[in-house]
Amino acid sequence: MKFPKEFRQILQNAEKVVVFTGAGMSAESGIPTFRGEDGIWKKLRPEELANFNAFMKNPELVFEWYQHRRNIIEKCEPNPGHYAIAEMEKHFKKVTIVTQNIDALHHRAGSKNILELHGNITRNYCLSCNTFYNSNEIKFIERKPICENCGGLVRPDVVWFGEGLPQDIWNEAEQAAKFCDLCIIVGTSGVVYPAAYIPMYAKEANAYVVDINISPSELSSRCDLFLSGKSGEILPLIVEEIKNMKDY
Ligand code: BJW
Ligand code: ZN
């Protein structure tokens, strides 16, 4: 893939980079996306499983669905796109990964500066006393996930529709976007807010914004460059380009 000259210059000179990732980032690892033909929401509606009311109504069912997804995620490995992003940390002054993904694959690929906007499926917490639990530590009473500390209900530490994002993480992501020179969007439909504001903040701050996706998204037309293709293929090529250009 031949990158435009303008983008190559940005890669050479950028210091602060924000990588904004969505479910498409992990598709090549075998984790289903949400929307689109093979997406989770094609078969299941979010209001039935991925919201607070659904959880309170049927915690057994919702928790089992999350355990099922955890089992899938545990067996998946980071793909070359995750590793390429982790490698970017060696080549820029600051790389901030702002991810909508809950699968922790950026951590497993070795990235350091990760802001998880929608939580992390490997963590859970008690609704009553806030005690945190890893998924293998939870006790069940009649299939309900129960806190050992206070007997309260334990829920996955993810952000459902209608719930606020973790404020400190959001503030940090907003600041990173407002002060970056390059923003790379990877594999998101860009329809979920406030997350989708992140690349817009970068654009407003005059950063160069690139979108990598297998098909154009809501955000693509507002970007400086759209790179059509799989992130697991394009991101390693970007890192290769950086290595070839930078004079170490
Ligand atoms: C590839 C590829 C490959 C495939 N390579 N690409 C402003 C305007 C309108 C609405 C709102 C607004 N502000 C708030 C809202 C409401 C709502 C919202 O956004 N609704 C819209 C959908 C209409 N937002 C919220 O409720 C948020 N909270 C909030 O705003 O709090 C304030 C508040 C409080 C109280 C009352 C009201 C407001 C919270 C949003 C939480 C989102 N949670 C989920 C579930 C997480 C848990 C779980 O997994 O079960 O997060 S929903 C789901 O969508 C998940 C994702 O992180 C998120 C984004 O999806 P993503 O990553 O973009 O995936 P896809 O599937 O959509 O796209 C995949 C893309 O990859 C596609 O484009 C493919 O082409 C591409 N692709 N393979 C490259 N190999
Ligand atoms: Zn508790």
PDB file of N, CA, C and O in Angstrom, residues 16-68:
ATOM      1  N   LYS A  16       2.509  13.584  19.267  1.00  0.00           N
ATOM      2  CA  LYS A  16       1.455  13.045  20.137  1.00  0.00           C
ATOM      3  C   LYS A  16       0.374  12.379  19.284  1.00  0.00           C
ATOM      4  O   LYS A  16      -0.256  13.026  18.449  1.00  0.00           O
ATOM      5  N   VAL A  17       0.204  11.083  19.503  1.00  0.00           N
ATOM      6  CA  VAL A  17      -0.700  10.301  18.660  1.00  0.00           C
ATOM      7  C   VAL A  17      -1.818   9.702  19.517  1.00  0.00           C
ATOM      8  O   VAL A  17      -1.564   9.176  20.602  1.00  0.00           O
ATOM      9  N   VAL A  18      -3.047   9.825  19.017  1.00  0.00           N
ATOM     10  CA  VAL A  18      -4.175   9.133  19.651  1.00  0.00           C
ATOM     11  C   VAL A  18      -4.651   8.051  18.693  1.00  0.00           C
ATOM     12  O   VAL A  18      -4.863   8.309  17.514  1.00  0.00           O
ATOM     13  N   VAL A  19      -4.768   6.832  19.199  1.00  0.00           N
ATOM     14  CA  VAL A  19      -5.338   5.748  18.394  1.00  0.00           C
ATOM     15  C   VAL A  19      -6.692   5.428  19.015  1.00  0.00           C
ATOM     16  O   VAL A  19      -6.786   5.063  20.193  1.00  0.00           O
ATOM     17  N   PHE A  20      -7.749   5.622  18.230  1.00  0.00           N
ATOM     18  CA  PHE A  20      -9.120   5.451  18.727  1.00  0.00           C
ATOM     19  C   PHE A  20      -9.681   4.160  18.126  1.00  0.00           C
ATOM     20  O   PHE A  20      -9.878   4.075  16.917  1.00  0.00           O
ATOM     21  N   THR A  21      -9.903   3.143  18.965  1.00  0.00           N
ATOM     22  CA  THR A  21     -10.257   1.832  18.405  1.00  0.00           C
ATOM     23  C   THR A  21     -11.670   1.372  18.755  1.00  0.00           C
ATOM     24  O   THR A  21     -12.230   1.721  19.792  1.00  0.00           O
ATOM     25  N   GLY A  22     -12.219   0.554  17.831  1.00  0.00           N
ATOM     26  CA  GLY A  22     -13.533  -0.056  18.035  1.00  0.00           C
ATOM     27  C   GLY A  22     -13.474  -1.544  17.737  1.00  0.00           C
ATOM     28  O   GLY A  22     -12.385  -2.107  17.503  1.00  0.00           O
ATOM     29  N   ALA A  23     -14.637  -2.151  17.687  1.00  0.00           N
ATOM     30  CA  ALA A  23     -14.728  -3.612  17.599  1.00  0.00           C
ATOM     31  C   ALA A  23     -14.013  -4.208  16.379  1.00  0.00           C
ATOM     32  O   ALA A  23     -13.522  -5.339  16.437  1.00  0.00           O
ATOM     33  N   GLY A  24     -13.955  -3.444  15.265  1.00  0.00           N
ATOM     34  CA  GLY A  24     -13.281  -3.947  14.054  1.00  0.00           C
ATOM     35  C   GLY A  24     -11.811  -4.251  14.303  1.00  0.00           C
ATOM     36  O   GLY A  24     -11.215  -5.097  13.630  1.00  0.00           O
ATOM     37  N   MET A  25     -11.238  -3.569  15.309  1.00  0.00           N
ATOM     38  CA  MET A  25      -9.830  -3.783  15.686  1.00  0.00           C
ATOM     39  C   MET A  25      -9.605  -5.254  16.071  1.00  0.00           C
ATOM     40  O   MET A  25      -8.555  -5.827  15.801  1.00  0.00           O
ATOM     41  N   SER A  26     -10.594  -5.840  16.740  1.00  0.00           N
ATOM     42  CA  SER A  26     -10.440  -7.205  17.256  1.00  0.00           C
ATOM     43  C   SER A  26     -11.114  -8.251  16.381  1.00  0.00           C
ATOM     44  O   SER A  26     -11.100  -9.443  16.733  1.00  0.00           O
ATOM     45  N   ALA A  27     -11.716  -7.813  15.266  1.00  0.00           N
ATOM     46  CA  ALA A  27     -12.445  -8.768  14.404  1.00  0.00           C
ATOM     47  C   ALA A  27     -11.509  -9.862  13.899  1.00  0.00           C
ATOM     48  O   ALA A  27     -11.872 -11.045  13.872  1.00  0.00           O
ATOM     49  N   GLU A  28     -10.287  -9.475  13.531  1.00  0.00           N
ATOM     50  CA  GLU A  28      -9.345 -10.478  13.005  1.00  0.00           C
ATOM     51  C   GLU A  28      -8.793 -11.393  14.105  1.00  0.00           C
ATOM     52  O   GLU A  28      -8.123 -12.383  13.808  1.00  0.00           O
ATOM     53  N   SER A  29      -9.091 -11.046  15.363  1.00  0.00           N
ATOM     54  CA  SER A  29      -8.728 -11.960  16.466  1.00  0.00           C
ATOM     55  C   SER A  29      -9.841 -12.978  16.683  1.00  0.00           C
ATOM     56  O   SER A  29      -9.704 -13.870  17.520  1.00  0.00           O
ATOM     57  N   GLY A  30     -10.966 -12.780  16.002  1.00  0.00           N
ATOM     58  CA  GLY A  30     -12.087 -13.722  16.129  1.00  0.00           C
ATOM     59  C   GLY A  30     -13.185 -13.256  17.063  1.00  0.00           C
ATOM     60  O   GLY A  30     -14.064 -14.042  17.429  1.00  0.00           O
ATOM     61  N   ILE A  31     -13.158 -11.960  17.449  1.00  0.00           N
ATOM     62  CA  ILE A  31     -14.208 -11.445  18.340  1.00  0.00           C
ATOM     63  C   ILE A  31     -15.253 -10.723  17.479  1.00  0.00           C
ATOM     64  O   ILE A  31     -14.909  -9.799  16.736  1.00  0.00           O
ATOM     65  N   PRO A  32     -16.514 -11.133  17.570  1.00  0.00           N
ATOM     66  CA  PRO A  32     -17.532 -10.524  16.708  1.00  0.00           C
ATOM     67  C   PRO A  32     -17.711  -9.030  16.980  1.00  0.00           C
ATOM     68  O   PRO A  32     -17.568  -8.586  18.116  1.00  0.00           O
ATOM     69  N   THR A  33     -18.021  -8.259  15.925  1.00  0.00           N
ATOM     70  CA  THR A  33     -18.334  -6.840  16.098  1.00  0.00           C
ATOM     71  C   THR A  33     -19.789  -6.730  16.566  1.00  0.00           C
ATOM     72  O   THR A  33     -20.460  -7.745  16.765  1.00  0.00           O
ATOM     73  N   PHE A  34     -20.256  -5.499  16.753  1.00  0.00           N
ATOM     74  CA  PHE A  34     -21.625  -5.295  17.241  1.00  0.00           C
ATOM     75  C   PHE A  34     -22.625  -5.150  16.098  1.00  0.00           C
ATOM     76  O   PHE A  34     -23.681  -5.758  16.102  1.00  0.00           O
ATOM     77  N   ARG A  35     -22.254  -4.283  15.134  1.00  0.00           N
ATOM     78  CA  ARG A  35     -23.187  -3.973  14.052  1.00  0.00           C
ATOM     79  C   ARG A  35     -22.734  -4.654  12.764  1.00  0.00           C
ATOM     80  O   ARG A  35     -21.683  -5.279  12.736  1.00  0.00           O
ATOM     81  N   GLY A  36     -23.537  -4.550  11.717  1.00  0.00           N
ATOM     82  CA  GLY A  36     -23.145  -5.188  10.459  1.00  0.00           C
ATOM     83  C   GLY A  36     -23.667  -6.619  10.388  1.00  0.00           C
ATOM     84  O   GLY A  36     -24.280  -7.122  11.340  1.00  0.00           O
ATOM     85  N   GLU A  37     -23.381  -7.269   9.274  1.00  0.00           N
ATOM     86  CA  GLU A  37     -23.979  -8.578   8.941  1.00  0.00           C
ATOM     87  C   GLU A  37     -23.738  -9.654  10.003  1.00  0.00           C
ATOM     88  O   GLU A  37     -24.660 -10.349  10.398  1.00  0.00           O
ATOM     89  N   ASP A  38     -22.472  -9.762  10.480  1.00  0.00           N
ATOM     90  CA  ASP A  38     -22.186 -10.811  11.464  1.00  0.00           C
ATOM     91  C   ASP A  38     -22.156 -10.264  12.888  1.00  0.00           C
ATOM     92  O   ASP A  38     -21.685 -10.934  13.810  1.00  0.00           O
ATOM     93  N   GLY A  39     -22.649  -9.034  13.050  1.00  0.00           N
ATOM     94  CA  GLY A  39     -22.549  -8.369  14.354  1.00  0.00           C
ATOM     95  C   GLY A  39     -23.453  -8.986  15.417  1.00  0.00           C
ATOM     96  O   GLY A  39     -24.464  -9.626  15.110  1.00  0.00           O
ATOM     97  N   ILE A  40     -23.077  -8.769  16.694  1.00  0.00           N
ATOM     98  CA  ILE A  40     -23.844  -9.300  17.831  1.00  0.00           C
ATOM     99  C   ILE A  40     -25.283  -8.799  17.803  1.00  0.00           C
ATOM    100  O   ILE A  40     -26.224  -9.517  18.073  1.00  0.00           O
ATOM    101  N   TRP A  41     -25.442  -7.499  17.474  1.00  0.00           N
ATOM    102  CA  TRP A  41     -26.786  -6.901  17.542  1.00  0.00           C
ATOM    103  C   TRP A  41     -27.708  -7.352  16.410  1.00  0.00           C
ATOM    104  O   TRP A  41     -28.860  -7.002  16.363  1.00  0.00           O
ATOM    105  N   LYS A  42     -27.152  -8.095  15.454  1.00  0.00           N
ATOM    106  CA  LYS A  42     -27.986  -8.661  14.390  1.00  0.00           C
ATOM    107  C   LYS A  42     -28.846  -9.776  14.988  1.00  0.00           C
ATOM    108  O   LYS A  42     -29.984  -9.987  14.611  1.00  0.00           O
ATOM    109  N   LYS A  43     -28.226 -10.496  15.955  1.00  0.00           N
ATOM    110  CA  LYS A  43     -28.931 -11.637  16.544  1.00  0.00           C
ATOM    111  C   LYS A  43     -29.606 -11.281  17.869  1.00  0.00           C
ATOM    112  O   LYS A  43     -30.625 -11.837  18.234  1.00  0.00           O
ATOM    113  N   LEU A  44     -28.995 -10.365  18.609  1.00  0.00           N
ATOM    114  CA  LEU A  44     -29.517 -10.009  19.930  1.00  0.00           C
ATOM    115  C   LEU A  44     -29.678  -8.503  20.006  1.00  0.00           C
ATOM    116  O   LEU A  44     -28.779  -7.776  19.604  1.00  0.00           O
ATOM    117  N   ARG A  45     -30.774  -8.044  20.550  1.00  0.00           N
ATOM    118  CA  ARG A  45     -30.943  -6.597  20.642  1.00  0.00           C
ATOM    119  C   ARG A  45     -30.318  -6.104  21.950  1.00  0.00           C
ATOM    120  O   ARG A  45     -30.492  -6.744  23.002  1.00  0.00           O
ATOM    121  N   PRO A  46     -29.593  -4.949  21.886  1.00  0.00           N
ATOM    122  CA  PRO A  46     -28.901  -4.479  23.101  1.00  0.00           C
ATOM    123  C   PRO A  46     -29.848  -4.310  24.277  1.00  0.00           C
ATOM    124  O   PRO A  46     -29.499  -4.594  25.418  1.00  0.00           O
ATOM    125  N   GLU A  47     -31.105  -3.911  23.982  1.00  0.00           N
ATOM    126  CA  GLU A  47     -32.025  -3.659  25.101  1.00  0.00           C
ATOM    127  C   GLU A  47     -32.397  -4.950  25.835  1.00  0.00           C
ATOM    128  O   GLU A  47     -32.903  -4.913  26.948  1.00  0.00           O
ATOM    129  N   GLU A  48     -32.139  -6.110  25.202  1.00  0.00           N
ATOM    130  CA  GLU A  48     -32.493  -7.373  25.857  1.00  0.00           C
ATOM    131  C   GLU A  48     -31.401  -7.862  26.806  1.00  0.00           C
ATOM    132  O   GLU A  48     -31.687  -8.570  27.760  1.00  0.00           O
ATOM    133  N   LEU A  49     -30.161  -7.500  26.532  1.00  0.00           N
ATOM    134  CA  LEU A  49     -29.067  -8.047  27.340  1.00  0.00           C
ATOM    135  C   LEU A  49     -28.076  -7.010  27.860  1.00  0.00           C
ATOM    136  O   LEU A  49     -27.603  -7.134  28.982  1.00  0.00           O
ATOM    137  N   ALA A  50     -27.784  -6.003  27.050  1.00  0.00           N
ATOM    138  CA  ALA A  50     -26.697  -5.094  27.429  1.00  0.00           C
ATOM    139  C   ALA A  50     -27.234  -3.769  27.963  1.00  0.00           C
ATOM    140  O   ALA A  50     -26.958  -2.713  27.430  1.00  0.00           O
ATOM    141  N   ASN A  51     -28.029  -3.856  28.993  1.00  0.00           N
ATOM    142  CA  ASN A  51     -28.401  -2.615  29.694  1.00  0.00           C
ATOM    143  C   ASN A  51     -28.776  -2.939  31.139  1.00  0.00           C
ATOM    144  O   ASN A  51     -29.039  -4.093  31.482  1.00  0.00           O
ATOM    145  N   PHE A  52     -28.810  -1.913  31.959  1.00  0.00           N
ATOM    146  CA  PHE A  52     -28.969  -2.099  33.396  1.00  0.00           C
ATOM    147  C   PHE A  52     -30.316  -2.741  33.756  1.00  0.00           C
ATOM    148  O   PHE A  52     -30.390  -3.630  34.602  1.00  0.00           O
ATOM    149  N   ASN A  53     -31.380  -2.300  33.093  1.00  0.00           N
ATOM    150  CA  ASN A  53     -32.709  -2.841  33.422  1.00  0.00           C
ATOM    151  C   ASN A  53     -32.788  -4.331  33.106  1.00  0.00           C
ATOM    152  O   ASN A  53     -33.361  -5.111  33.876  1.00  0.00           O
ATOM    153  N   ALA A  54     -32.189  -4.715  31.957  1.00  0.00           N
ATOM    154  CA  ALA A  54     -32.184  -6.136  31.581  1.00  0.00           C
ATOM    155  C   ALA A  54     -31.426  -6.937  32.642  1.00  0.00           C
ATOM    156  O   ALA A  54     -31.848  -8.029  33.026  1.00  0.00           O
ATOM    157  N   PHE A  55     -30.335  -6.370  33.142  1.00  0.00           N
ATOM    158  CA  PHE A  55     -29.536  -7.065  34.164  1.00  0.00           C
ATOM    159  C   PHE A  55     -30.334  -7.224  35.458  1.00  0.00           C
ATOM    160  O   PHE A  55     -30.361  -8.308  36.047  1.00  0.00           O
ATOM    161  N   MET A  56     -31.019  -6.173  35.889  1.00  0.00           N
ATOM    162  CA  MET A  56     -31.771  -6.244  37.140  1.00  0.00           C
ATOM    163  C   MET A  56     -32.943  -7.229  37.015  1.00  0.00           C
ATOM    164  O   MET A  56     -33.300  -7.904  37.962  1.00  0.00           O
ATOM    165  N   LYS A  57     -33.508  -7.282  35.800  1.00  0.00           N
ATOM    166  CA  LYS A  57     -34.656  -8.160  35.574  1.00  0.00           C
ATOM    167  C   LYS A  57     -34.230  -9.632  35.555  1.00  0.00           C
ATOM    168  O   LYS A  57     -34.907 -10.496  36.084  1.00  0.00           O
ATOM    169  N   ASN A  58     -33.072  -9.866  34.919  1.00  0.00           N
ATOM    170  CA  ASN A  58     -32.620 -11.256  34.773  1.00  0.00           C
ATOM    171  C   ASN A  58     -31.091 -11.341  34.861  1.00  0.00           C
ATOM    172  O   ASN A  58     -30.401 -11.569  33.874  1.00  0.00           O
ATOM    173  N   PRO A  59     -30.554 -11.128  36.096  1.00  0.00           N
ATOM    174  CA  PRO A  59     -29.088 -11.114  36.240  1.00  0.00           C
ATOM    175  C   PRO A  59     -28.430 -12.426  35.824  1.00  0.00           C
ATOM    176  O   PRO A  59     -27.323 -12.418  35.287  1.00  0.00           O
ATOM    177  N   GLU A  60     -29.147 -13.538  36.040  1.00  0.00           N
ATOM    178  CA  GLU A  60     -28.575 -14.853  35.690  1.00  0.00           C
ATOM    179  C   GLU A  60     -28.275 -14.896  34.186  1.00  0.00           C
ATOM    180  O   GLU A  60     -27.163 -15.220  33.770  1.00  0.00           O
ATOM    181  N   LEU A  61     -29.283 -14.519  33.383  1.00  0.00           N
ATOM    182  CA  LEU A  61     -29.153 -14.610  31.923  1.00  0.00           C
ATOM    183  C   LEU A  61     -28.086 -13.636  31.414  1.00  0.00           C
ATOM    184  O   LEU A  61     -27.209 -14.010  30.632  1.00  0.00           O
ATOM    185  N   VAL A  62     -28.150 -12.391  31.885  1.00  0.00           N
ATOM    186  CA  VAL A  62     -27.206 -11.378  31.388  1.00  0.00           C
ATOM    187  C   VAL A  62     -25.784 -11.774  31.777  1.00  0.00           C
ATOM    188  O   VAL A  62     -24.864 -11.714  30.956  1.00  0.00           O
ATOM    189  N   PHE A  63     -25.614 -12.250  33.044  1.00  0.00           N
ATOM    190  CA  PHE A  63     -24.265 -12.608  33.479  1.00  0.00           C
ATOM    191  C   PHE A  63     -23.733 -13.807  32.697  1.00  0.00           C
ATOM    192  O   PHE A  63     -22.556 -13.847  32.325  1.00  0.00           O
ATOM    193  N   GLU A  64     -24.621 -14.765  32.427  1.00  0.00           N
ATOM    194  CA  GLU A  64     -24.183 -15.938  31.643  1.00  0.00           C
ATOM    195  C   GLU A  64     -23.752 -15.526  30.237  1.00  0.00           C
ATOM    196  O   GLU A  64     -22.799 -16.073  29.687  1.00  0.00           O
ATOM    197  N   TRP A  65     -24.444 -14.544  29.671  1.00  0.00           N
ATOM    198  CA  TRP A  65     -24.074 -14.057  28.333  1.00  0.00           C
ATOM    199  C   TRP A  65     -22.671 -13.426  28.368  1.00  0.00           C
ATOM    200  O   TRP A  65     -21.845 -13.661  27.489  1.00  0.00           O
ATOM    201  N   TYR A  66     -22.393 -12.669  29.448  1.00  0.00           N
ATOM    202  CA  TYR A  66     -21.053 -12.074  29.570  1.00  0.00           C
ATOM    203  C   TYR A  66     -19.991 -13.144  29.812  1.00  0.00           C
ATOM    204  O   TYR A  66     -18.892 -13.073  29.265  1.00  0.00           O
ATOM    205  N   GLN A  67     -20.343 -14.162  30.623  1.00  0.00           N
ATOM    206  CA  GLN A  67     -19.374 -15.255  30.840  1.00  0.00           C
ATOM    207  C   GLN A  67     -19.075 -15.963  29.527  1.00  0.00           C
ATOM    208  O   GLN A  67     -17.917 -16.298  29.231  1.00  0.00           O
ATOM    209  N   HIS A  68     -20.090 -16.142  28.695  1.00  0.00           N
ATOM    210  CA  HIS A  68     -19.918 -16.783  27.386  1.00  0.00           C
ATOM    211  C   HIS A  68     -18.961 -15.950  26.520  1.00  0.00           C
ATOM    212  O   HIS A  68     -18.036 -16.475  25.898  1.00  0.00           O
TER     213      HIS A  68
END
